[in-house]
Coordinates of C-alpha atoms and ligand atoms in Angstrom, one line a residue:
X1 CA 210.9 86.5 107.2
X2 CA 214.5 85.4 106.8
X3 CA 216.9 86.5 103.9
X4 CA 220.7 85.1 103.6
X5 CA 222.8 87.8 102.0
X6 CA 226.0 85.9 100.4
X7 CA 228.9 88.3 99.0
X8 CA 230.8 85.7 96.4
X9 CA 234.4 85.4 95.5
X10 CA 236.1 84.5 98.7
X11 CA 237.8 80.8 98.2
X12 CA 236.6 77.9 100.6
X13 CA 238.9 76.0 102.7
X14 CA 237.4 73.2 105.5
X15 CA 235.6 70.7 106.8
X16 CA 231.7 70.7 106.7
X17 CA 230.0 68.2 109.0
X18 CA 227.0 66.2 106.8
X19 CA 223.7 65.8 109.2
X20 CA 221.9 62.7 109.1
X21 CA 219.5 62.6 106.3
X22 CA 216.5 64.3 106.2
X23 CA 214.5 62.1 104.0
X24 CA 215.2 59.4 106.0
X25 CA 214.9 60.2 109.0
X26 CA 210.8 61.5 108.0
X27 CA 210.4 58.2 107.0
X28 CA 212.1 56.2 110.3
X29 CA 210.1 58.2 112.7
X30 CA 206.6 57.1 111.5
X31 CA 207.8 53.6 112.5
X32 CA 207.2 54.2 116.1
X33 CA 203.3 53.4 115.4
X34 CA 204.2 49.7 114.4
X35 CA 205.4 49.2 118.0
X36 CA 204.2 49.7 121.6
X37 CA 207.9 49.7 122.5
X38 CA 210.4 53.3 122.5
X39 CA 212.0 54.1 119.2
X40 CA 215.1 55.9 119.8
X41 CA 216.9 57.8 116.3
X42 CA 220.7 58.8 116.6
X43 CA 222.4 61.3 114.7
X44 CA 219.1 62.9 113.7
X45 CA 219.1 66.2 111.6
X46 CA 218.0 69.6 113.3
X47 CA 215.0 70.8 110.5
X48 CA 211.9 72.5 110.8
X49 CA 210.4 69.0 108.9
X50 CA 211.4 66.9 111.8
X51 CA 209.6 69.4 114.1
X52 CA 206.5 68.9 111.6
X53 CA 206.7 65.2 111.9
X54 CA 206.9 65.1 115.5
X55 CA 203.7 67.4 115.8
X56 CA 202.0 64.4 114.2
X57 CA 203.2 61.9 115.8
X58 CA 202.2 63.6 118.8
X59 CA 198.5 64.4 117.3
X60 CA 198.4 60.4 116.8
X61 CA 199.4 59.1 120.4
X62 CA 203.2 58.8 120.6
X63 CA 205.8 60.3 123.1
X64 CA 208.1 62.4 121.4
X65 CA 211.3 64.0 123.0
X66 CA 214.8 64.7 121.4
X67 CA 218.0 65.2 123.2
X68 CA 221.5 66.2 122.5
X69 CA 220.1 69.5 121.0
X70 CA 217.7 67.4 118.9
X71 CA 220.3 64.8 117.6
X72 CA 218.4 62.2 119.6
X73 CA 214.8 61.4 119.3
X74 CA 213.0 59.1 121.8
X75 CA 210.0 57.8 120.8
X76 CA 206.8 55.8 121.8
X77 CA 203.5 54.8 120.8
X78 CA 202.5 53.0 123.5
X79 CA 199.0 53.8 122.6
X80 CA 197.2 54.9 119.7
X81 CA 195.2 58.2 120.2
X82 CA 194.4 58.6 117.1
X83 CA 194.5 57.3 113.5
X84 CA 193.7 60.7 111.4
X85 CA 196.3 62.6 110.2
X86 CA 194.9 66.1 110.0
X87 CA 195.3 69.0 106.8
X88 CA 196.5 71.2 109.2
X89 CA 200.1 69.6 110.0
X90 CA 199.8 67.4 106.5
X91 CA 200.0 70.3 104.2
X92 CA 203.1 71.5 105.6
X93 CA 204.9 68.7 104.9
X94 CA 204.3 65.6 102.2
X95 CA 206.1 63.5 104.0
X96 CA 203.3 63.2 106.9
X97 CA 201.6 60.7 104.2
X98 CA 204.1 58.4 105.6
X99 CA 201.9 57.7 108.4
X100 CA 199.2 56.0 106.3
X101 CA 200.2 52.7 106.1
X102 CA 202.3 52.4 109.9
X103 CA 199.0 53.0 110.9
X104 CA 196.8 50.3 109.1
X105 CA 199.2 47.4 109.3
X106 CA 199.3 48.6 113.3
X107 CA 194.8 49.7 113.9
X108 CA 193.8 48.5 110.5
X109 CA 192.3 51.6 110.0
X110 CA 193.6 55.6 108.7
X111 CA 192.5 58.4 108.1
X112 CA 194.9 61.1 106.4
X113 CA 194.8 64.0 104.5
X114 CA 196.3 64.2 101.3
X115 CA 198.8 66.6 100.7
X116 CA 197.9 68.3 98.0
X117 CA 200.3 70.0 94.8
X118 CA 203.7 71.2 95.7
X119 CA 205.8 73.8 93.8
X120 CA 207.7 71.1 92.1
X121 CA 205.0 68.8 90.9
X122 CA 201.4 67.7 91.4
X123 CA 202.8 64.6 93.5
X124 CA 199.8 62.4 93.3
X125 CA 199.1 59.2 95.7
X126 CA 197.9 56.7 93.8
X127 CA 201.0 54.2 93.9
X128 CA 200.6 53.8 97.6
X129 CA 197.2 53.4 97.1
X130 CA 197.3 50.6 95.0
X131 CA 200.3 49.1 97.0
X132 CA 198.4 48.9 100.0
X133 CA 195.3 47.9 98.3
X134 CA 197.6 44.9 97.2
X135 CA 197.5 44.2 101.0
X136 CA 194.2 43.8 101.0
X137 CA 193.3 47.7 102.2
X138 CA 190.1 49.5 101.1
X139 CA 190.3 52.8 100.5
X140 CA 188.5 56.0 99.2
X141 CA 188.7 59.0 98.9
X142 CA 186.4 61.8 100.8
X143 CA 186.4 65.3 101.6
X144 CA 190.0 65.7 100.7
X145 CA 191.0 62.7 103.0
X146 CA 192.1 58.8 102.4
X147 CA 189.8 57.1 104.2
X148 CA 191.6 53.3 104.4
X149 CA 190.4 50.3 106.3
X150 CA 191.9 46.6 106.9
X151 CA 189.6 44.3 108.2
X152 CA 191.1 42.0 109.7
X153 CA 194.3 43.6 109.6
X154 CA 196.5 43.3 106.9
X155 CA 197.3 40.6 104.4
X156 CA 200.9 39.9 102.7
X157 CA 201.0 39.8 98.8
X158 CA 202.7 41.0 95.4
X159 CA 202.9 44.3 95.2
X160 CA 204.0 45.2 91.5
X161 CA 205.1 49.1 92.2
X162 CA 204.1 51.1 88.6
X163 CA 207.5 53.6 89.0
X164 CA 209.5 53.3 91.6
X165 CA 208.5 56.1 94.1
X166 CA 210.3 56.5 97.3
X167 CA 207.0 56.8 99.6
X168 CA 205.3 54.7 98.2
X169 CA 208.1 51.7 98.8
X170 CA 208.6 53.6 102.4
X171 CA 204.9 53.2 102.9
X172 CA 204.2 49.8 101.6
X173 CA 207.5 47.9 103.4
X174 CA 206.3 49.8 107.0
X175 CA 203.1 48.3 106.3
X176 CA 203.9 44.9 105.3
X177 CA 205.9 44.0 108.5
X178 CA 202.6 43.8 110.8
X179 CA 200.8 41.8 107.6
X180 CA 199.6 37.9 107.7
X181 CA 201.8 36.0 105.6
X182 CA 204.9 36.9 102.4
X183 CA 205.0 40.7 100.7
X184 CA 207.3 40.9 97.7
X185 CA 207.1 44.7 96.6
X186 CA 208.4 44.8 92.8
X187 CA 209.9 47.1 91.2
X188 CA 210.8 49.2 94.7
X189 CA 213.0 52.3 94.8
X190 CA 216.7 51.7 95.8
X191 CA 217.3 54.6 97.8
X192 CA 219.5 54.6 100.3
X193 CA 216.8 56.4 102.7
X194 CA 214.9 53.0 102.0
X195 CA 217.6 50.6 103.2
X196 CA 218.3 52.7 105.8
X197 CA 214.3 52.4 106.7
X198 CA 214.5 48.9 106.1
X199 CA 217.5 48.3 108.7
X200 CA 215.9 49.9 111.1
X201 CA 212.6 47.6 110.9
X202 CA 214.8 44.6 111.0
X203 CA 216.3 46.0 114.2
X204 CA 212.4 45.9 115.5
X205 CA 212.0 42.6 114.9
X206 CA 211.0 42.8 111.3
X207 CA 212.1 40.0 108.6
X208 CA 212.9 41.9 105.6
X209 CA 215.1 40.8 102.6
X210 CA 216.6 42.9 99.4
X211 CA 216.7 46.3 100.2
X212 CA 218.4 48.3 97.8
X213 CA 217.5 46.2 95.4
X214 CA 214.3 46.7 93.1
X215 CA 212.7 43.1 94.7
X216 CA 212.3 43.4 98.5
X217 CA 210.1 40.4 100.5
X218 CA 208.8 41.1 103.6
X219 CA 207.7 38.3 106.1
X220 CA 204.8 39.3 108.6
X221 CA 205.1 39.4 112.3
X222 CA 202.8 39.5 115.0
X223 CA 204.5 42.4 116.4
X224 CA 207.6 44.4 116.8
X225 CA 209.7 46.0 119.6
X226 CA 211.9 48.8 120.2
X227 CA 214.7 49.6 119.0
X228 CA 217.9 52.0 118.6
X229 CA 218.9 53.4 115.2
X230 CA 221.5 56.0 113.8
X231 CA 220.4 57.3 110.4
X232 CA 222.0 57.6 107.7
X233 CA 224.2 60.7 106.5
X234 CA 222.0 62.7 104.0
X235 CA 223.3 62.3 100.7
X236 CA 221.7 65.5 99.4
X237 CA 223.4 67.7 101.5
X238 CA 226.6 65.8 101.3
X239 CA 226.4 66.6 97.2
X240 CA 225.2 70.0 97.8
X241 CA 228.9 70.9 99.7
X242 CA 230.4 69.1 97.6
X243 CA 229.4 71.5 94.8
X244 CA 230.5 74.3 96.9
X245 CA 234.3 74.2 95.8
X246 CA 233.5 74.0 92.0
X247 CA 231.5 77.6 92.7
X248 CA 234.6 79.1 94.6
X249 CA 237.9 77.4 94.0
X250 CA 239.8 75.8 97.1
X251 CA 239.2 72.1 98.7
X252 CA 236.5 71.0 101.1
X253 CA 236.6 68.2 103.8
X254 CA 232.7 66.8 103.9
X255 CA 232.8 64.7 107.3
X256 CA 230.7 62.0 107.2
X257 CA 230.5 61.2 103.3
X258 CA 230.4 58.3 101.9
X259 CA 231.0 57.8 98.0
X260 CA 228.1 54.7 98.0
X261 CA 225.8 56.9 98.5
X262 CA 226.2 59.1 95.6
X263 CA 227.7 56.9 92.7
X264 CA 226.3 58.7 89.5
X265 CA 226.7 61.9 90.8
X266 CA 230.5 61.8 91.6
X267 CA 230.7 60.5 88.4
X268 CA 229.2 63.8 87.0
X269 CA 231.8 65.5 88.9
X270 CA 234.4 64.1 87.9
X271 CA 233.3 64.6 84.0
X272 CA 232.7 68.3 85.3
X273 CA 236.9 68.5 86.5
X274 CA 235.6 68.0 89.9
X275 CA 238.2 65.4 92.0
X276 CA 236.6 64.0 94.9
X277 CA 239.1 61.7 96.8
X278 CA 237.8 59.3 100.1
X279 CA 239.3 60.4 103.5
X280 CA 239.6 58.9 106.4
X281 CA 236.8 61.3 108.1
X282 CA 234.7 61.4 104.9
X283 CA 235.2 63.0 101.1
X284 CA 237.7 65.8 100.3
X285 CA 236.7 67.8 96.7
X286 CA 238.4 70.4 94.9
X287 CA 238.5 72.2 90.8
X288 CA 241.2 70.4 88.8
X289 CA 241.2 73.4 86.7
X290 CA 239.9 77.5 87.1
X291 CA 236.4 76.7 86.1
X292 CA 234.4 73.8 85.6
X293 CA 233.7 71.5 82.5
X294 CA 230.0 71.4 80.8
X295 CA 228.5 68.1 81.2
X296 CA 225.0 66.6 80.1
X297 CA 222.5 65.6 83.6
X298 CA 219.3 63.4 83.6
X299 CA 217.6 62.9 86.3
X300 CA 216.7 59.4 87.6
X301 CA 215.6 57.4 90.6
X302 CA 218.8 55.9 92.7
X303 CA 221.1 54.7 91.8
X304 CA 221.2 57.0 88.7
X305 CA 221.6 60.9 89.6
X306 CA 219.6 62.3 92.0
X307 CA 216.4 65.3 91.3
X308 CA 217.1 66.7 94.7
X309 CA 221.0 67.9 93.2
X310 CA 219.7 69.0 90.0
X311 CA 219.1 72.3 91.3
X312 CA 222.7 72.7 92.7
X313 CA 224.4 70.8 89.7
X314 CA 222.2 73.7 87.4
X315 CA 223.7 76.3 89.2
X316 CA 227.6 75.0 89.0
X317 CA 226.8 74.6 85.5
X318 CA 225.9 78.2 84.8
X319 CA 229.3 79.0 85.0
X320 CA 231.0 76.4 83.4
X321 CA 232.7 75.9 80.3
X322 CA 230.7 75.4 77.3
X323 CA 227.3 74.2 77.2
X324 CA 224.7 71.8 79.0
X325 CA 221.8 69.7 78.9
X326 CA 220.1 68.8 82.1
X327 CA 216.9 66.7 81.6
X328 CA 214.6 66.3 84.4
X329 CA 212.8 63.2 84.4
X330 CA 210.9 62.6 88.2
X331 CA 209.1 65.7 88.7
X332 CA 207.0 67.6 86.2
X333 CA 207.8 71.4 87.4
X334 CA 211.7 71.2 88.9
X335 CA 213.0 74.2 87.0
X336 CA 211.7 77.0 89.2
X337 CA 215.3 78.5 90.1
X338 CA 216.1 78.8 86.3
X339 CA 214.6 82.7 86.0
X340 CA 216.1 83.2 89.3
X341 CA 219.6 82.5 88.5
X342 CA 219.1 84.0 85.1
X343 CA 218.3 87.4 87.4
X344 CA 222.0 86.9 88.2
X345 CA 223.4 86.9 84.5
X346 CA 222.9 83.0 83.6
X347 CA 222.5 81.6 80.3
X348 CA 219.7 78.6 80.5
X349 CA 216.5 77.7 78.5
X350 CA 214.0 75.6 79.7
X351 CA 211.4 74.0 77.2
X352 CA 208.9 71.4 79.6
X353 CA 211.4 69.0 81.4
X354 CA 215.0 69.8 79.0
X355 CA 217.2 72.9 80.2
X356 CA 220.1 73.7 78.2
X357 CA 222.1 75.9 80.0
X358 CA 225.6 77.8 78.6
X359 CA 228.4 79.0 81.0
X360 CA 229.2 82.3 81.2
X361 CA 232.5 83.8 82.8
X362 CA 231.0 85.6 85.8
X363 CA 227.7 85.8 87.9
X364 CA 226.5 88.7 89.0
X365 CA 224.8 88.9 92.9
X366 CA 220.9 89.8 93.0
X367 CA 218.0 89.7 94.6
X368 CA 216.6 86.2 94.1
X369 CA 213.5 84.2 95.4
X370 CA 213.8 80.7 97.1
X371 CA 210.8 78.8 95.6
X372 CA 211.3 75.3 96.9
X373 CA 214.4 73.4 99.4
X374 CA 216.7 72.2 96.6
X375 CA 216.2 75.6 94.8
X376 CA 217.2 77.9 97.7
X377 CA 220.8 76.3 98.2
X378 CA 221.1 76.3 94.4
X379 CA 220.7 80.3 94.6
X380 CA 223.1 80.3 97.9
X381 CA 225.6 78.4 96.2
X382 CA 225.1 80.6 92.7
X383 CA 225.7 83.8 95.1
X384 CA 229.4 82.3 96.4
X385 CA 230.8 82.7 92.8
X386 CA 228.8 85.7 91.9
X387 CA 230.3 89.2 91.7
X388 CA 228.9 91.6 94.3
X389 CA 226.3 91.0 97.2
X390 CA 223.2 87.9 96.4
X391 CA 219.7 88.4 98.4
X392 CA 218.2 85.1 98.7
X393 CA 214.6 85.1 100.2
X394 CA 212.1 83.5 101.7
X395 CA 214.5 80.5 103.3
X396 CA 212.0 79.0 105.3
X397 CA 212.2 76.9 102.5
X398 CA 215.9 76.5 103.2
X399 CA 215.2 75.5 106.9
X400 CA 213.5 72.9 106.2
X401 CA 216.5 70.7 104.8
X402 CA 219.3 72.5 105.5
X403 CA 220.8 72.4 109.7
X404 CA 223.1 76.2 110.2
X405 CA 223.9 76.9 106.3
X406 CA 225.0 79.9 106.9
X407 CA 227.1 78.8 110.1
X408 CA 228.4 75.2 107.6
X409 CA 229.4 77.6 105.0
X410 CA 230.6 80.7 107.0
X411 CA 233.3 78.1 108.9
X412 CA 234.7 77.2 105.6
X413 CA 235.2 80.6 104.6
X414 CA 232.3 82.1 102.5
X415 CA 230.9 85.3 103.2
X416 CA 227.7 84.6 104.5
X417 CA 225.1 86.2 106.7
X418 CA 221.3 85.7 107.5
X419 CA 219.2 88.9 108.3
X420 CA 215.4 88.8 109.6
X421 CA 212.9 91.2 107.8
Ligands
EPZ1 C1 211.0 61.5 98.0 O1 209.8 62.1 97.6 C2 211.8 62.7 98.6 N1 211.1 63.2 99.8 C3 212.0 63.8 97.6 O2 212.9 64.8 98.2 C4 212.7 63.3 96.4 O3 212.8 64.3 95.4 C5 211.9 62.1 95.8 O4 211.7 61.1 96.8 C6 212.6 61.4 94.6 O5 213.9 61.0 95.0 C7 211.2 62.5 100.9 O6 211.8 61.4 101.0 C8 210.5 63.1 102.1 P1 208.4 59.7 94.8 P2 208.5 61.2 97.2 O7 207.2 59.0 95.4 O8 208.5 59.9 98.0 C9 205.3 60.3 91.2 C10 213.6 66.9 98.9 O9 214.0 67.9 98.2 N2 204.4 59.6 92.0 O10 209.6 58.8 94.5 O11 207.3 62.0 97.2 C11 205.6 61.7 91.8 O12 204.6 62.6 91.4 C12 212.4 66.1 98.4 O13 214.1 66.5 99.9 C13 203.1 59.3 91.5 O14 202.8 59.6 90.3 O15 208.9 60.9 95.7 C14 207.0 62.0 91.2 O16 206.9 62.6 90.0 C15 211.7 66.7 97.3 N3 202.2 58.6 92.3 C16 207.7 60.7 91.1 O17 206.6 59.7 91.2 C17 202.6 58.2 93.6 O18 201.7 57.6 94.2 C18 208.6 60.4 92.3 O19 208.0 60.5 93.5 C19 203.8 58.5 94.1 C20 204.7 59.2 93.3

């Protein structure tokens, strides 16, 4: 197993290229089943989650190869082999419940597994379920599995979303496209990942209106055809390099950023003495001042400031001046990397879903655990300002959002190695 040994203190100086985004590429991919025509993805991330996705796919029918050393991914369903999404590649990887409604709105049936808890929060089902019931869907649960059925196919209708969930707007918009008759989906997350999902569709034919707003109407077709798309640039690991100055000092170049995409956290930053200014190739950031500013986080759904950088904005704060309160309000249990970076010196409580955490002058390196994605590059990014040599293991974790962060980092200047057990 995989470790990443990170000796702090050296300055970055750079450009980091920003990958298309994982999180919506997962969700782009399972659009293939809505067509018999190829689906071709541009400027797709290199992740051990894409690799998952394209396993099922593959168990379901489609044609999947990638190109460009996986920054192209060709796709077709010309046939339908299957509609059961099985335990074995679904517990791996949430996202694979993506697949449920592509694959009613295209064979009015699915079978898939669900997921299960995850390290960050029971993640229950039960908005896409009653989306898709909205469409006139029946399903139960059995052994472990979503049984769902559409006779007749599909039919459009209000879908009132009870919070705004990201999968289940994903699930419910794919699904809606192949449906007789209007879909307005209420209350729908604004994600970029979900406009990005949305222009895609539209690209196959789809008639879609208001993505990226919370009311999105959906006009059925008959069918859809194929299509190219280039996916967006991941936010998440955009603001995760842009963090990386505020740990070290010096400026960073992130190619490929865009400040839309991340409103309410460059706001943060800039609170935090953190100036981010647009460049022609992307966003350049560096520390006004020697260390950086407390400010007060809470997590919301876009556009307000995302979960997935509260790990990483935890971390920056651990060493700033003065003290914090971070409030995490999407997932029940997203505080798993607090006892880690306290191993390194930190100063944070946690009581339920309220951290309060107080700088300190200095970090010291350790050997830390990597319990989740968002929580690993928050101990990476801890060991570039710590004092001494940072152990971070069990990175699979890592790998499965992260393309060559060791290589990203390493070309900017950090000292920065990964070493196989
Ligand atoms: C997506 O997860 C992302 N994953 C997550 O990123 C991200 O943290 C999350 O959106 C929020 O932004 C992908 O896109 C693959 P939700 P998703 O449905 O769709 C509750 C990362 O680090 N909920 O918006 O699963 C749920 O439990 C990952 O890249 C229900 O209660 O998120 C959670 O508390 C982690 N019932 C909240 O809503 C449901 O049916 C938000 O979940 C669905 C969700």
């Amino acid at each position: 197993m995989d470790s990443i040994i990170v000796r702090g203190g050296a300055e970055l100086r750079g450009q980091i290229p920003i990958a298309g985004a994982k999180n919506a590429c997962l969700a782009l991919m399972p659009a293939t089943l809505l067509s018999e025509e190829p689906l071709t993805l541009t400027n797709a991330p290199r992740l051990s989650d894409i690799c998952t996705m394209t396993q099922l796919l593959e168990s379901l029918g489609a044609e999947v190869s990638s190109m460009q050393g996986g920054k192209v991914i060709a796709m077709s369903t010309h046939d339908l082999g299957s509609t059961r999404a099985d335990y074995e590649i679904v517990r791996k990887m949430r996202a694979s419940n993506l697949v449920l409604g592509p694959l009613l709105a295209r064979a009015h049936e699915a079978v898939v597994s669900l997921p299960g808890g995850c390290a960050i929060g029971a993640r229950p089902m039960d908005i896409h379920i009653e989306a898709l019931e909205a469409l006139g869907a029946q399903i139960e649960l059995k052994d472990g599995y979503l049984h769902a059925v559409a006779r007749g196919g599909l039919k459009g209708g209000r879908v009132k979303l009870r919070f705004a969930s990201v999968g289940a707007t994903e699930n419910v918009l794919m699904a809606a496209t192949l449906a007789k008759g209007t879909t307005l989906i209420e209350n729908a997350a604004r994600e970029p990942e979900i406009v990005d999902l949305a222009r895609c569709l539209r690209a196959m034919g789809a008639q879609i209106e208001g993505e990226g707003s919370s009311t999105i109407e959906v006009q059925g077709v008959d069918r859809l055809h194929g299509a190219t798309h280039q996916v967006v640039t991941d936010r998440i690991e955009l603001g995760t390099y842009m963090l990386a100055p505020a740990f070290t000092g010096g400026e960073v170049e992130c190619l490929g950023g865009k400040l839309e995409l991340i409103g309410a956290f460059v706001e943060k930053l800039d609170m935090a003495g953190i100036d981010v200014t647009e460049t022609e190739a992307g966003l350049k950031v560096k520390l006004r001042g020697d260390r950086p500013r407390a400010v007060d986080v809470i997590t919301e759904p876009f556009p307000g400031f995302p979960t997935d950088l509260q790990a990483q904005m935890m971390a920056m704060l651990c060493t700033a001046q003065g003290t914090s309160r971070l409030e995490e309000k999407i997932f029940e249990n997203r505080f798993m990397h607090a006892p880690e970076l306290v191993r390194m010196g930190a100063r944070i409580e946690v009581h339920g879903g309220h951290a309060t955490v107080t700088g300190v002058d200095k970090l010291k390196g350790a050997q830390v655990m990597a319990t989740d994605l968002r929580a690993s590059v928050s101990l990476i990014l801890a060991g570039l300002a710590a004092e001494g040599e940072t152990v971070v293991n069990r990175v699979y974790h890592l790998d499965r959002g992260y393309e060559h962060v060791e290589d990203k980092l390493g070309a900017v200047g950090a000292r920065i190695e990964r070493v196989s057990a």
